Amino acid sequence: MSGKYLVTGGAGYVGSVVAQHLLEAGHEVVVLDNLSTGFREGVPAGATFVEGDIRDAAKWLDSSFDAVLHFAASSQVGESVVKPEKYWDNNVGGTMALLGAMREAGVRRLVFSSTAATYGEPTEVPIVESAPTQPTNPYGATKLAVDHMITSESAAHGLAAVSLRYFNVAGAYGTRSNVMVGERHDPESHLIPLVLQVAQGKRDAISVYGDDYPTPDGTCVRDYIHVADLAEAHLLAVRAATPGEHLICNLGNGNGFSVREVIETVRQVTGHAIPEVVAPRRGGDPAVLVASAATAREKLGWNPSRADLAGIVADAWDFAQRRGK
Ligand SMILES: NC(=O)c1ccc[n+]([C@@H]2O[C@H](COP(=O)([O-])OP(=O)(O)OC[C@H]3O[C@@H](n4cnc5c(N)ncnc54)[C@H](O)[C@@H]3O)[C@@H](O)[C@H]2O)c1
């Protein structure tokens, strides 16, 4: 059955890919985005675009919406350390306003973009949802605060909610069609697009932050998930959300790849040399972050099919080349 969805942050990377998937599934999509880090041209054709802030969501939400998919946030870890007030205001204050607008309008279904950063330094890997949550930066702390806010909203006011805790999202969507949506952050802080910038000659070398971690090659290990697999989880989550319950699911592949393995994969996919420079560790970077996605498989029926790192990198490379400079 088709529905009408508000996609906050739908001009950004993940939101635009999910909006595209919703449209392809026959749903009506309204994107609400203030373009603070997103791009107008990232909004998929077929979606209605509203340029505005989630703090004013009450202006646009009404009972005709079936659900909200909430991606809008500030999400640069480094910036959150130096400007924490921006993160508490936008992520927590913004979501509080959004939840209020949803209550007023009678929209009772929500899927929220949470993050592996809510866990901080893991005590065990793979990480399960019941693991301790001790974020090591304000970004993770604000996302955890929103998760708690949603839990209370569900318990008190019957909201049907799912938080999806993404691990490292990568890749692009639509390489085999005319529609192409992919990763575009400014400044870019994610490893795969940064390494691809070296391949494109936009950077001289890739910095490897620490090569003395207790991992097989000394560099940090992360769990990379294809953005199209992630998008499919959102469509499943909208359906699985149950009134009065707040379900939290990790989204990852359960496989870890080191920074050096990613760089090597980019060399193989692009055919470029990719010089690397070892730099000091960054504070608050855990050695290994790998998800257990057993809950998403069991509760959502999620079955990611694009776990191959070379395929993820190939799609991201295709997108980077199409974008050119
Ligand atoms: N990309 C990842 O690897 C990753 C990992 C874990 C979690 N997440 C979460 O997923 C979500 C999407 O991430 P992304 O990588 O697509 O980021 P992004 O910056 O590309 O997208 C965020 C979008 O939200 C918009 N926005 C921000 N504040 C807003 C506000 N107050 N009102 C309206 N729009 C606003 C921005 O303009 C942007 O288009 C974020 O919530 C992020 O925290 C992303």
Coordinates of N, CA, C and O and ligand atoms in Angstrom, one line a residue, residues 7-17 31-40 43 49-56 60 70-76 86-87 89-91 93-95 112-117 139 142-143 164-170 182-186 188 190 225 227 230 234, ligand 1:
V7 N 10.3 13.3 4.6 CA 11.7 12.9 4.7 C 12.5 14.1 5.1 O 12.8 15.0 4.3
T8 N 12.9 14.2 6.4 CA 13.7 15.3 6.8 C 15.2 15.1 6.4 O 15.6 13.9 6.5
G9 N 15.9 16.1 5.9 CA 17.2 15.8 5.4 C 17.3 15.1 4.1 O 18.4 14.5 3.8
G10 N 16.3 15.1 3.3 CA 16.2 14.4 2.1 C 17.1 15.0 0.9 O 17.1 14.4 -0.2
A11 N 17.8 16.2 1.2 CA 18.7 16.7 0.2 C 20.1 16.2 0.6 O 21.1 16.6 -0.1
G12 N 20.3 15.5 1.6 CA 21.6 15.0 2.0 C 21.8 13.6 1.5 O 21.0 13.0 0.7
Y13 N 22.9 13.0 1.8 CA 23.4 11.7 1.2 C 22.4 10.6 1.5 O 21.7 10.1 0.6
V14 N 22.2 10.2 2.7 CA 21.4 9.0 3.0 C 19.9 9.3 2.7 O 19.2 8.5 2.1
G15 N 19.5 10.5 3.1 CA 18.1 10.9 2.9 C 17.7 10.9 1.5 O 16.6 10.4 1.1
S16 N 18.6 11.3 0.6 CA 18.2 11.4 -0.8 C 18.1 10.0 -1.4 O 17.2 9.7 -2.2
V17 N 19.0 9.1 -0.9 CA 18.9 7.7 -1.4 C 17.6 7.0 -0.9 O 16.9 6.3 -1.7
V31 N 10.2 16.2 0.9 CA 11.5 16.4 1.5 C 11.5 17.7 2.2 O 11.2 18.7 1.6
L32 N 11.9 17.7 3.5 CA 12.1 19.0 4.3 C 13.5 19.1 4.6 O 14.1 18.2 5.3
D33 N 14.2 20.1 4.1 CA 15.6 20.3 4.3 C 16.0 21.7 4.3 O 15.5 22.5 3.4
N34 N 16.9 22.2 5.2 CA 17.3 23.6 5.2 C 18.5 23.8 4.3 O 19.0 24.9 4.4
L35 N 19.0 22.8 3.7 CA 20.2 22.9 2.8 C 21.4 23.3 3.5 O 22.4 23.9 2.9
S36 N 21.5 23.1 4.8 CA 22.7 23.5 5.6 C 23.9 22.7 5.2 O 25.0 23.2 5.1
T37 N 23.7 21.4 4.9 CA 24.8 20.5 4.4 C 24.3 19.8 3.1 O 25.1 19.1 2.5
G38 N 23.1 19.9 2.8 CA 22.5 19.1 1.7 C 22.5 20.0 0.4 O 22.9 21.2 0.4
F39 N 22.0 19.4 -0.7 CA 22.1 20.1 -2.0 C 20.7 20.0 -2.7 O 20.2 18.8 -2.7
R40 N 20.2 21.1 -3.1 CA 18.9 21.1 -3.8 C 18.8 20.0 -4.9 O 17.9 19.3 -5.0
V43 N 17.9 16.3 -4.2 CA 16.5 15.8 -4.0 C 16.0 15.1 -5.2 O 16.0 15.7 -6.3
F49 N 9.8 19.3 -2.8 CA 10.8 19.8 -1.9 C 10.3 21.0 -1.2 O 9.7 22.0 -1.7
V50 N 10.5 21.0 0.2 CA 10.2 22.2 1.0 C 11.5 22.6 1.6 O 12.2 21.9 2.3
E51 N 12.0 23.9 1.3 CA 13.2 24.4 2.0 C 12.8 24.9 3.3 O 12.1 25.9 3.4
G52 N 13.2 24.3 4.4 CA 12.8 24.7 5.7 C 13.5 23.9 6.8 O 14.2 23.0 6.5
D53 N 13.3 24.3 8.0 CA 14.0 23.8 9.1 C 13.1 22.8 9.9 O 11.9 23.1 10.1
I54 N 13.7 21.7 10.4 CA 12.8 20.8 11.2 C 12.2 21.5 12.5 O 11.2 21.0 13.0
R55 N 12.9 22.6 12.9 CA 12.3 23.3 14.1 C 11.0 23.9 13.8 O 10.3 24.3 14.6
D56 N 10.7 24.1 12.4 CA 9.4 24.6 12.0 C 8.5 23.6 11.4 O 7.7 23.9 10.6
W60 N 4.4 22.3 8.1 CA 4.2 21.5 6.9 C 3.6 20.1 7.3 O 3.1 19.5 6.4
H70 N 13.5 10.5 9.6 CA 14.2 11.7 10.1 C 15.7 11.5 10.0 O 16.3 10.9 10.8
F71 N 16.2 12.2 8.9 CA 17.7 12.1 8.7 C 18.3 13.5 9.0 O 19.6 13.5 9.2
A72 N 17.6 14.6 9.1 CA 18.2 15.9 9.3 C 18.9 16.0 10.6 O 18.4 15.7 11.7
A73 N 20.2 16.3 10.5 CA 21.0 16.5 11.7 C 22.3 17.1 11.3 O 22.7 17.1 10.1
S74 N 23.1 17.5 12.3 CA 24.5 17.9 12.1 C 25.2 16.7 12.5 O 25.0 16.1 13.5
S75 N 26.2 16.3 11.6 CA 26.8 15.0 11.8 C 28.3 14.9 11.6 O 28.9 13.8 11.4
Q76 N 29.0 16.0 11.8 CA 30.5 16.0 11.7 C 31.0 15.8 13.1 O 30.9 16.8 14.0
K86 N 25.9 23.7 18.9 CA 25.2 23.6 17.6 C 24.5 22.2 17.5 O 23.4 22.1 17.0
Y87 N 25.2 21.2 18.0 CA 24.7 19.8 17.9 C 23.6 19.6 18.9 O 22.6 18.9 18.5
D89 N 21.6 21.9 19.9 CA 20.4 22.7 19.4 C 19.8 22.0 18.2 O 18.6 21.7 18.2
N90 N 20.6 21.6 17.2 CA 20.0 21.1 15.9 C 19.5 19.7 16.1 O 18.4 19.4 15.7
N91 N 20.3 18.8 16.7 CA 19.9 17.4 16.8 C 18.9 17.1 17.8 O 17.9 16.5 17.6
G93 N 17.3 19.7 20.0 CA 16.2 20.7 19.9 C 15.4 20.5 18.7 O 14.2 20.6 18.8
G94 N 16.1 20.3 17.6 CA 15.3 20.1 16.3 C 14.4 18.9 16.4 O 13.2 18.9 15.9
T95 N 14.9 17.8 16.9 CA 14.1 16.6 17.0 C 12.9 16.8 18.0 O 11.8 16.3 17.8
F112 N 14.2 6.9 12.6 CA 15.2 7.9 13.0 C 16.6 7.3 12.7 O 16.9 6.2 12.9
S113 N 17.5 8.2 12.1 CA 18.9 7.9 11.8 C 19.7 8.0 13.1 O 20.2 9.1 13.4
S114 N 19.9 6.9 13.7 CA 20.9 6.9 14.9 C 22.2 6.5 14.4 O 22.5 6.4 13.2
T115 N 23.1 6.1 15.2 CA 24.5 5.9 14.8 C 25.3 5.0 15.7 O 25.0 4.9 16.9
A116 N 26.3 4.3 15.2 CA 27.2 3.5 16.0 C 27.9 4.4 17.0 O 28.5 3.9 18.0
A117 N 28.0 5.7 16.8 CA 28.7 6.6 17.7 C 28.0 6.7 19.0 O 28.6 7.3 20.0
Y139 N 28.6 14.6 19.2 CA 27.7 14.1 18.1 C 27.0 12.9 18.6 O 25.7 12.8 18.6
T142 N 24.4 13.5 21.4 CA 23.2 14.1 21.0 C 22.3 13.0 20.3 O 21.0 13.0 20.5
K143 N 22.9 12.1 19.6 CA 22.1 11.1 18.9 C 21.5 10.1 20.0 O 20.4 9.6 19.8
L164 N 17.5 3.4 13.7 CA 18.5 2.6 12.9 C 19.9 3.1 13.2 O 20.2 4.3 12.9
R165 N 20.7 2.3 13.9 CA 22.1 2.8 14.2 C 23.0 2.3 13.1 O 23.5 1.2 13.1
Y166 N 23.3 3.3 12.2 CA 24.2 3.0 11.1 C 25.6 2.8 11.5 O 26.1 3.6 12.4
F167 N 26.3 1.9 10.9 CA 27.8 1.9 11.1 C 28.3 2.8 9.9 O 27.9 3.9 9.7
N168 N 29.3 2.3 9.1 CA 29.8 3.3 8.1 C 29.1 3.1 6.8 O 29.3 2.1 6.1
V169 N 28.3 4.2 6.5 CA 27.6 4.1 5.2 C 28.5 4.5 4.0 O 29.2 5.4 4.2
A170 N 28.3 3.8 2.9 CA 29.2 4.1 1.8 C 28.5 3.7 0.5 O 27.4 3.1 0.5
G182 N 24.5 9.9 -4.4 CA 25.7 9.4 -3.7 C 26.2 10.4 -2.6 O 25.5 11.4 -2.3
E183 N 27.3 10.1 -2.1 CA 27.9 10.8 -0.9 C 28.6 12.1 -1.3 O 29.4 12.1 -2.2
R184 N 28.2 13.1 -0.6 CA 28.7 14.4 -1.0 C 28.7 15.3 0.3 O 27.6 15.9 0.6
H185 N 29.7 15.2 1.1 CA 29.8 16.1 2.3 C 30.8 17.2 2.1 O 31.8 16.9 1.4
D186 N 30.5 18.3 2.7 CA 31.5 19.4 2.6 C 31.6 20.1 3.9 O 30.7 20.8 4.4
E188 N 34.4 16.9 3.5 CA 34.2 15.5 3.5 C 35.1 14.9 4.7 O 36.2 15.3 4.9
H190 N 34.5 11.3 5.5 CA 34.4 9.8 5.4 C 35.5 9.2 4.6 O 35.9 9.8 3.5
I225 N 28.7 -0.4 5.1 CA 27.4 -0.8 4.6 C 27.0 0.0 3.4 O 27.1 1.2 3.4
V227 N 24.8 2.0 0.9 CA 23.7 2.9 1.2 C 22.4 2.3 0.6 O 21.3 2.6 1.2
L230 N 21.1 0.0 3.2 CA 20.6 0.8 4.3 C 19.2 1.3 4.0 O 18.3 1.3 4.8
H234 N 15.2 1.0 5.8 CA 14.3 2.0 6.2 C 12.8 1.7 5.7 O 11.9 1.9 6.5
Ligands
LIG1 N1 26.7 8.9 6.6 C1 27.0 8.1 7.6 O1 27.9 7.3 7.5 C2 26.1 8.1 8.8 C3 26.4 7.2 9.8 C4 25.6 7.2 11.0 C5 24.5 8.0 11.1 N2 24.3 8.9 10.1 C6 23.1 9.8 10.2 O2 22.3 9.8 9.1 C7 21.7 11.0 8.8 C8 22.1 11.5 7.4 O3 23.5 11.5 7.2 P1 24.1 12.0 5.9 O4 25.5 11.4 5.8 O5 23.2 11.9 4.8 O6 24.3 13.6 6.2 P2 24.0 14.9 5.3 O7 24.7 16.0 6.0 O8 24.4 14.5 3.9 O9 22.5 15.0 5.4 C9 21.8 15.7 6.4 C10 20.8 16.6 5.8 O10 20.0 17.2 6.8 C11 19.8 18.6 6.5 N3 19.6 19.3 7.8 C12 20.4 19.4 8.8 N4 19.9 20.1 9.8 C13 18.6 20.5 9.4 C14 17.5 21.2 10.0 N5 17.6 21.7 11.2 N6 16.4 21.3 9.3 C15 16.3 20.7 8.0 N7 17.3 20.1 7.4 C16 18.4 19.9 8.1 C17 21.1 19.0 5.8 O11 20.9 20.1 5.0 C18 21.4 17.7 5.0 O12 20.7 17.8 3.7 C19 22.2 12.0 9.9 O13 21.3 12.1 10.9 C20 23.5 11.3 10.4 O14 23.8 11.6 11.7 C21 25.0 9.0 8.9

